[in-house]
mmCIF file with all atom_site columns, C-alpha atoms in Angstrom:
data_model
loop_
_atom_site.group_PDB
_atom_site.id
_atom_site.type_symbol
_atom_site.label_atom_id
_atom_site.label_alt_id
_atom_site.label_comp_id
_atom_site.label_asym_id
_atom_site.label_entity_id
_atom_site.label_seq_id
_atom_site.pdbx_PDB_ins_code
_atom_site.Cartn_x
_atom_site.Cartn_y
_atom_site.Cartn_z
_atom_site.occupancy
_atom_site.B_iso_or_equiv
_atom_site.pdbx_formal_charge
_atom_site.auth_seq_id
_atom_site.auth_comp_id
_atom_site.auth_asym_id
_atom_site.auth_atom_id
_atom_site.pdbx_PDB_model_num
ATOM 1   C CA . VAL A 1 1   ? -11.554 8.340  -3.129  1.00 0.00 ? 30  VAL A CA 1
ATOM 2   C CA . ALA A 1 2   ? -10.539 5.433  -5.321  1.00 0.00 ? 31  ALA A CA 1
ATOM 3   C CA . ALA A 1 3   ? -11.154 1.793  -5.931  1.00 0.00 ? 32  ALA A CA 1
ATOM 4   C CA . PRO A 1 4   ? -8.012  -0.195 -6.781  1.00 0.00 ? 33  PRO A CA 1
ATOM 5   C CA . GLY A 1 5   ? -7.325  -0.046 -10.507 1.00 0.00 ? 34  GLY A CA 1
ATOM 6   C CA . ARG A 1 6   ? -10.050 2.503  -11.169 1.00 0.00 ? 35  ARG A CA 1
ATOM 7   C CA . GLN A 1 7   ? -10.567 6.191  -11.557 1.00 0.00 ? 36  GLN A CA 1
ATOM 8   C CA . ALA A 1 8   ? -10.489 8.376  -8.457  1.00 0.00 ? 37  ALA A CA 1
ATOM 9   C CA . ASP A 1 9   ? -12.901 11.061 -7.305  1.00 0.00 ? 38  ASP A CA 1
ATOM 10  C CA . LEU A 1 10  ? -11.360 14.174 -5.773  1.00 0.00 ? 39  LEU A CA 1
ATOM 11  C CA . LEU A 1 11  ? -13.320 15.362 -2.749  1.00 0.00 ? 40  LEU A CA 1
ATOM 12  C CA . ASP A 1 12  ? -13.590 18.810 -1.199  1.00 0.00 ? 41  ASP A CA 1
ATOM 13  C CA . GLU A 1 13  ? -13.668 19.481 2.557   1.00 0.00 ? 42  GLU A CA 1
ATOM 14  C CA . SER A 1 14  ? -17.396 18.670 2.575   1.00 0.00 ? 43  SER A CA 1
ATOM 15  C CA . ALA A 1 15  ? -16.721 15.225 1.038   1.00 0.00 ? 44  ALA A CA 1
ATOM 16  C CA . ILE A 1 16  ? -18.362 16.283 -2.221  1.00 0.00 ? 45  ILE A CA 1
ATOM 17  C CA . ALA A 1 17  ? -16.734 14.901 -5.370  1.00 0.00 ? 46  ALA A CA 1
ATOM 18  C CA . TYR A 1 18  ? -15.711 17.780 -7.604  1.00 0.00 ? 47  TYR A CA 1
ATOM 19  C CA . GLU A 1 19  ? -13.551 16.021 -10.195 1.00 0.00 ? 48  GLU A CA 1
ATOM 20  C CA . ARG A 1 20  ? -12.871 12.514 -11.471 1.00 0.00 ? 49  ARG A CA 1
ATOM 21  C CA . VAL A 1 21  ? -9.289  11.693 -12.460 1.00 0.00 ? 50  VAL A CA 1
ATOM 22  C CA . GLN A 1 22  ? -8.008  8.706  -14.427 1.00 0.00 ? 51  GLN A CA 1
ATOM 23  C CA . LYS A 1 23  ? -5.313  7.714  -11.906 1.00 0.00 ? 52  LYS A CA 1
ATOM 24  C CA . GLU A 1 24  ? -4.949  7.988  -8.156  1.00 0.00 ? 53  GLU A CA 1
ATOM 25  C CA . PRO A 1 25  ? -3.088  11.192 -7.253  1.00 0.00 ? 54  PRO A CA 1
ATOM 26  C CA . THR A 1 26  ? 0.353   10.729 -5.740  1.00 0.00 ? 55  THR A CA 1
ATOM 27  C CA . ASP A 1 27  ? 0.334   14.012 -3.811  1.00 0.00 ? 56  ASP A CA 1
ATOM 28  C CA . LEU A 1 28  ? -2.971  13.567 -1.949  1.00 0.00 ? 57  LEU A CA 1
ATOM 29  C CA . PRO A 1 29  ? -4.227  11.003 0.557   1.00 0.00 ? 58  PRO A CA 1
ATOM 30  C CA . VAL A 1 30  ? -6.255  8.323  -1.217  1.00 0.00 ? 59  VAL A CA 1
ATOM 31  C CA . ALA A 1 31  ? -9.153  6.686  0.605   1.00 0.00 ? 60  ALA A CA 1
ATOM 32  C CA . HIS A 1 32  ? -10.336 3.216  -0.307  1.00 0.00 ? 61  HIS A CA 1
ATOM 33  C CA . LEU A 1 33  ? -13.980 2.909  0.734   1.00 0.00 ? 62  LEU A CA 1
ATOM 34  C CA . ALA A 1 34  ? -16.056 -0.223 1.126   1.00 0.00 ? 63  ALA A CA 1
ATOM 35  C CA . ASN A 1 35  ? -18.843 1.697  -0.624  1.00 0.00 ? 64  ASN A CA 1
ATOM 36  C CA . ALA A 1 36  ? -17.654 4.774  -2.538  1.00 0.00 ? 65  ALA A CA 1
ATOM 37  C CA . ARG A 1 37  ? -21.266 5.913  -2.997  1.00 0.00 ? 66  ARG A CA 1
ATOM 38  C CA . ASP A 1 38  ? -21.853 6.053  0.750   1.00 0.00 ? 67  ASP A CA 1
ATOM 39  C CA . ALA A 1 39  ? -21.726 9.734  1.752   1.00 0.00 ? 68  ALA A CA 1
ATOM 40  C CA . ALA A 1 40  ? -21.102 8.845  5.411   1.00 0.00 ? 69  ALA A CA 1
ATOM 41  C CA . GLN A 1 41  ? -17.999 6.852  4.485   1.00 0.00 ? 70  GLN A CA 1
ATOM 42  C CA . ARG A 1 42  ? -16.675 9.716  2.349   1.00 0.00 ? 71  ARG A CA 1
ATOM 43  C CA . GLN A 1 43  ? -17.329 12.158 5.203   1.00 0.00 ? 72  GLN A CA 1
ATOM 44  C CA . ALA A 1 44  ? -15.543 9.887  7.683   1.00 0.00 ? 73  ALA A CA 1
ATOM 45  C CA . ALA A 1 45  ? -12.460 9.724  5.449   1.00 0.00 ? 74  ALA A CA 1
ATOM 46  C CA . VAL A 1 46  ? -12.381 13.485 4.913   1.00 0.00 ? 75  VAL A CA 1
ATOM 47  C CA . ALA A 1 47  ? -12.934 14.216 8.620   1.00 0.00 ? 76  ALA A CA 1
ATOM 48  C CA . ALA A 1 48  ? -10.050 11.963 9.663   1.00 0.00 ? 77  ALA A CA 1
ATOM 49  C CA . VAL A 1 49  ? -7.575  13.510 7.234   1.00 0.00 ? 78  VAL A CA 1
ATOM 50  C CA . ALA A 1 50  ? -8.792  17.084 7.782   1.00 0.00 ? 79  ALA A CA 1
ATOM 51  C CA . ALA A 1 51  ? -8.305  16.790 11.553  1.00 0.00 ? 80  ALA A CA 1
ATOM 52  C CA . LEU A 1 52  ? -4.604  16.040 11.141  1.00 0.00 ? 81  LEU A CA 1
ATOM 53  C CA . ASP A 1 53  ? -1.964  18.754 10.971  1.00 0.00 ? 82  ASP A CA 1
ATOM 54  C CA . VAL A 1 54  ? -0.265  19.406 7.628   1.00 0.00 ? 83  VAL A CA 1
ATOM 55  C CA . GLN A 1 55  ? 2.777   17.287 8.503   1.00 0.00 ? 84  GLN A CA 1
ATOM 56  C CA . ARG A 1 56  ? 0.621   14.264 9.359   1.00 0.00 ? 85  ARG A CA 1
ATOM 57  C CA . ARG A 1 57  ? -1.587  14.671 6.289   1.00 0.00 ? 86  ARG A CA 1
ATOM 58  C CA . ALA A 1 58  ? 1.505   14.292 4.127   1.00 0.00 ? 87  ALA A CA 1
ATOM 59  C CA . GLN A 1 59  ? 2.226   10.951 5.848   1.00 0.00 ? 88  GLN A CA 1
ATOM 60  C CA . VAL A 1 60  ? -1.225  9.432  5.298   1.00 0.00 ? 89  VAL A CA 1
ATOM 61  C CA . ARG A 1 61  ? -1.267  6.289  3.212   1.00 0.00 ? 90  ARG A CA 1
ATOM 62  C CA . ASP A 1 62  ? -3.386  3.154  3.109   1.00 0.00 ? 91  ASP A CA 1
ATOM 63  C CA . LEU A 1 63  ? -6.527  5.006  4.198   1.00 0.00 ? 92  LEU A CA 1
ATOM 64  C CA . GLU A 1 64  ? -9.234  2.345  4.461   1.00 0.00 ? 93  GLU A CA 1
ATOM 65  C CA . VAL A 1 65  ? -12.879 2.994  5.292   1.00 0.00 ? 94  VAL A CA 1
ATOM 66  C CA . SER A 1 66  ? -14.854 -0.170 5.932   1.00 0.00 ? 95  SER A CA 1
ATOM 67  C CA . SER A 1 67  ? -17.788 1.775  7.392   1.00 0.00 ? 96  SER A CA 1
ATOM 68  C CA . ASP A 1 68  ? -18.465 5.327  8.535   1.00 0.00 ? 97  ASP A CA 1
ATOM 69  C CA . ALA A 1 69  ? -17.383 4.206  12.024  1.00 0.00 ? 98  ALA A CA 1
ATOM 70  C CA . GLN A 1 70  ? -14.204 2.408  10.977  1.00 0.00 ? 99  GLN A CA 1
ATOM 71  C CA . VAL A 1 71  ? -11.404 4.430  9.405   1.00 0.00 ? 100 VAL A CA 1
ATOM 72  C CA . THR A 1 72  ? -7.882  3.011  9.458   1.00 0.00 ? 101 THR A CA 1
ATOM 73  C CA . MET A 1 73  ? -4.773  4.657  8.060   1.00 0.00 ? 102 MET A CA 1
ATOM 74  C CA . SER A 1 74  ? -1.019  4.436  8.093   1.00 0.00 ? 103 SER A CA 1
ATOM 75  C CA . LEU A 1 75  ? 1.012   7.441  9.186   1.00 0.00 ? 104 LEU A CA 1
ATOM 76  C CA . GLY A 1 76  ? 4.510   6.550  8.115   1.00 0.00 ? 105 GLY A CA 1
ATOM 77  C CA . ASP A 1 77  ? 5.155   3.147  9.709   1.00 0.00 ? 106 ASP A CA 1
ATOM 78  C CA . VAL A 1 78  ? 2.377   3.430  12.297  1.00 0.00 ? 107 VAL A CA 1
ATOM 79  C CA . GLU A 1 79  ? -1.068  1.964  11.683  1.00 0.00 ? 108 GLU A CA 1
ATOM 80  C CA . VAL A 1 80  ? -3.771  4.152  13.225  1.00 0.00 ? 109 VAL A CA 1
ATOM 81  C CA . GLN A 1 81  ? -7.227  2.835  14.098  1.00 0.00 ? 110 GLN A CA 1
ATOM 82  C CA . TRP A 1 82  ? -9.196  6.089  13.890  1.00 0.00 ? 111 TRP A CA 1
ATOM 83  C CA . GLY A 1 83  ? -12.789 4.928  14.144  1.00 0.00 ? 112 GLY A CA 1
ATOM 84  C CA . GLY A 1 84  ? -15.517 7.353  13.051  1.00 0.00 ? 113 GLY A CA 1
ATOM 85  C CA . ARG A 1 85  ? -15.855 11.124 12.686  1.00 0.00 ? 114 ARG A CA 1
ATOM 86  C CA . ASP A 1 86  ? -16.662 11.774 16.336  1.00 0.00 ? 115 ASP A CA 1
ATOM 87  C CA . ARG A 1 87  ? -14.049 13.609 18.426  1.00 0.00 ? 116 ARG A CA 1
ATOM 88  C CA . SER A 1 88  ? -11.727 14.023 15.434  1.00 0.00 ? 117 SER A CA 1
ATOM 89  C CA . GLN A 1 89  ? -9.869  16.996 16.922  1.00 0.00 ? 118 GLN A CA 1
ATOM 90  C CA . LEU A 1 90  ? -9.140  15.092 20.125  1.00 0.00 ? 119 LEU A CA 1
ATOM 91  C CA . LYS A 1 91  ? -8.069  12.034 18.138  1.00 0.00 ? 120 LYS A CA 1
ATOM 92  C CA . ALA A 1 92  ? -5.708  14.208 16.099  1.00 0.00 ? 121 ALA A CA 1
ATOM 93  C CA . ALA A 1 93  ? -4.208  15.668 19.289  1.00 0.00 ? 122 ALA A CA 1
ATOM 94  C CA . VAL A 1 94  ? -3.608  12.169 20.668  1.00 0.00 ? 123 VAL A CA 1
ATOM 95  C CA . VAL A 1 95  ? -2.021  11.069 17.392  1.00 0.00 ? 124 VAL A CA 1
ATOM 96  C CA . ARG A 1 96  ? 0.217   14.154 17.395  1.00 0.00 ? 125 ARG A CA 1
ATOM 97  C CA . ALA A 1 97  ? 1.341   13.393 20.969  1.00 0.00 ? 126 ALA A CA 1
ATOM 98  C CA . LEU A 1 98  ? 2.001   9.672  20.501  1.00 0.00 ? 127 LEU A CA 1
ATOM 99  C CA . VAL A 1 99  ? 2.686   8.694  16.904  1.00 0.00 ? 128 VAL A CA 1
ATOM 100 C CA . ASP A 1 100 ? 6.384   9.639  16.885  1.00 0.00 ? 129 ASP A CA 1
ATOM 101 C CA . ARG A 1 101 ? 7.294   7.839  20.096  1.00 0.00 ? 130 ARG A CA 1
ATOM 102 C CA . PRO A 1 102 ? 9.959   5.174  19.523  1.00 0.00 ? 131 PRO A CA 1
ATOM 103 C CA . GLY A 1 103 ? 8.733   1.630  19.071  1.00 0.00 ? 132 GLY A CA 1
ATOM 104 C CA . ILE A 1 104 ? 5.076   2.379  18.341  1.00 0.00 ? 133 ILE A CA 1
ATOM 105 C CA . ARG A 1 105 ? 3.756   0.294  15.452  1.00 0.00 ? 134 ARG A CA 1
ATOM 106 C CA . SER A 1 106 ? 0.023   0.725  15.985  1.00 0.00 ? 135 SER A CA 1
ATOM 107 C CA . LEU A 1 107 ? -2.138  3.306  17.684  1.00 0.00 ? 136 LEU A CA 1
ATOM 108 C CA . ASP A 1 108 ? -5.839  2.971  18.448  1.00 0.00 ? 137 ASP A CA 1
ATOM 109 C CA . VAL A 1 109 ? -7.548  6.326  19.039  1.00 0.00 ? 138 VAL A CA 1
ATOM 110 C CA . ARG A 1 110 ? -11.145 5.172  18.551  1.00 0.00 ? 139 ARG A CA 1
ATOM 111 C CA . VAL A 1 111 ? -11.609 6.113  22.216  1.00 0.00 ? 140 VAL A CA 1
ATOM 112 C CA . PRO A 1 112 ? -9.224  9.072  22.352  1.00 0.00 ? 141 PRO A CA 1
ATOM 113 C CA . ALA A 1 113 ? -9.353  9.430  26.144  1.00 0.00 ? 142 ALA A CA 1
ATOM 114 C CA . GLN A 1 114 ? -7.976  5.889  26.361  1.00 0.00 ? 143 GLN A CA 1
ATOM 115 C CA . PRO A 1 115 ? -5.585  5.395  23.431  1.00 0.00 ? 144 PRO A CA 1
ATOM 116 C CA . VAL A 1 116 ? -3.889  2.041  22.992  1.00 0.00 ? 145 VAL A CA 1
ATOM 117 C CA . SER A 1 117 ? -0.491  1.629  21.407  1.00 0.00 ? 146 SER A CA 1
ATOM 118 C CA . THR A 1 118 ? 1.563   -1.428 20.572  1.00 0.00 ? 147 THR A CA 1
ATOM 119 C CA . GLY A 1 119 ? 5.176   -1.834 19.602  1.00 0.00 ? 148 GLY A CA 1
#
């Protein structure tokens, strides 16, 4: 978790900060939170990334958390509107099935039973 131009907190799978580093890591997804002290926002960021398979995790960039119910990220060239922590495994399955389809530029899985994609 990092604020632009600041130190970053490394989080474990429970969204607990275990180390502060001076620069954003280049080999880990970095979440930019509206309120880095908000545990629910940290948990939402961790849940979204943790639900993805290893290949997708490596593609995560521009992870933005404006609230615990609004997580957005880029997976390669595709912007993904994730939403909150609910139904993360289903959202990840939908992302896995759709994100590599030709022409998709954005994918909204906030309601995973009714995903919306645009080209």
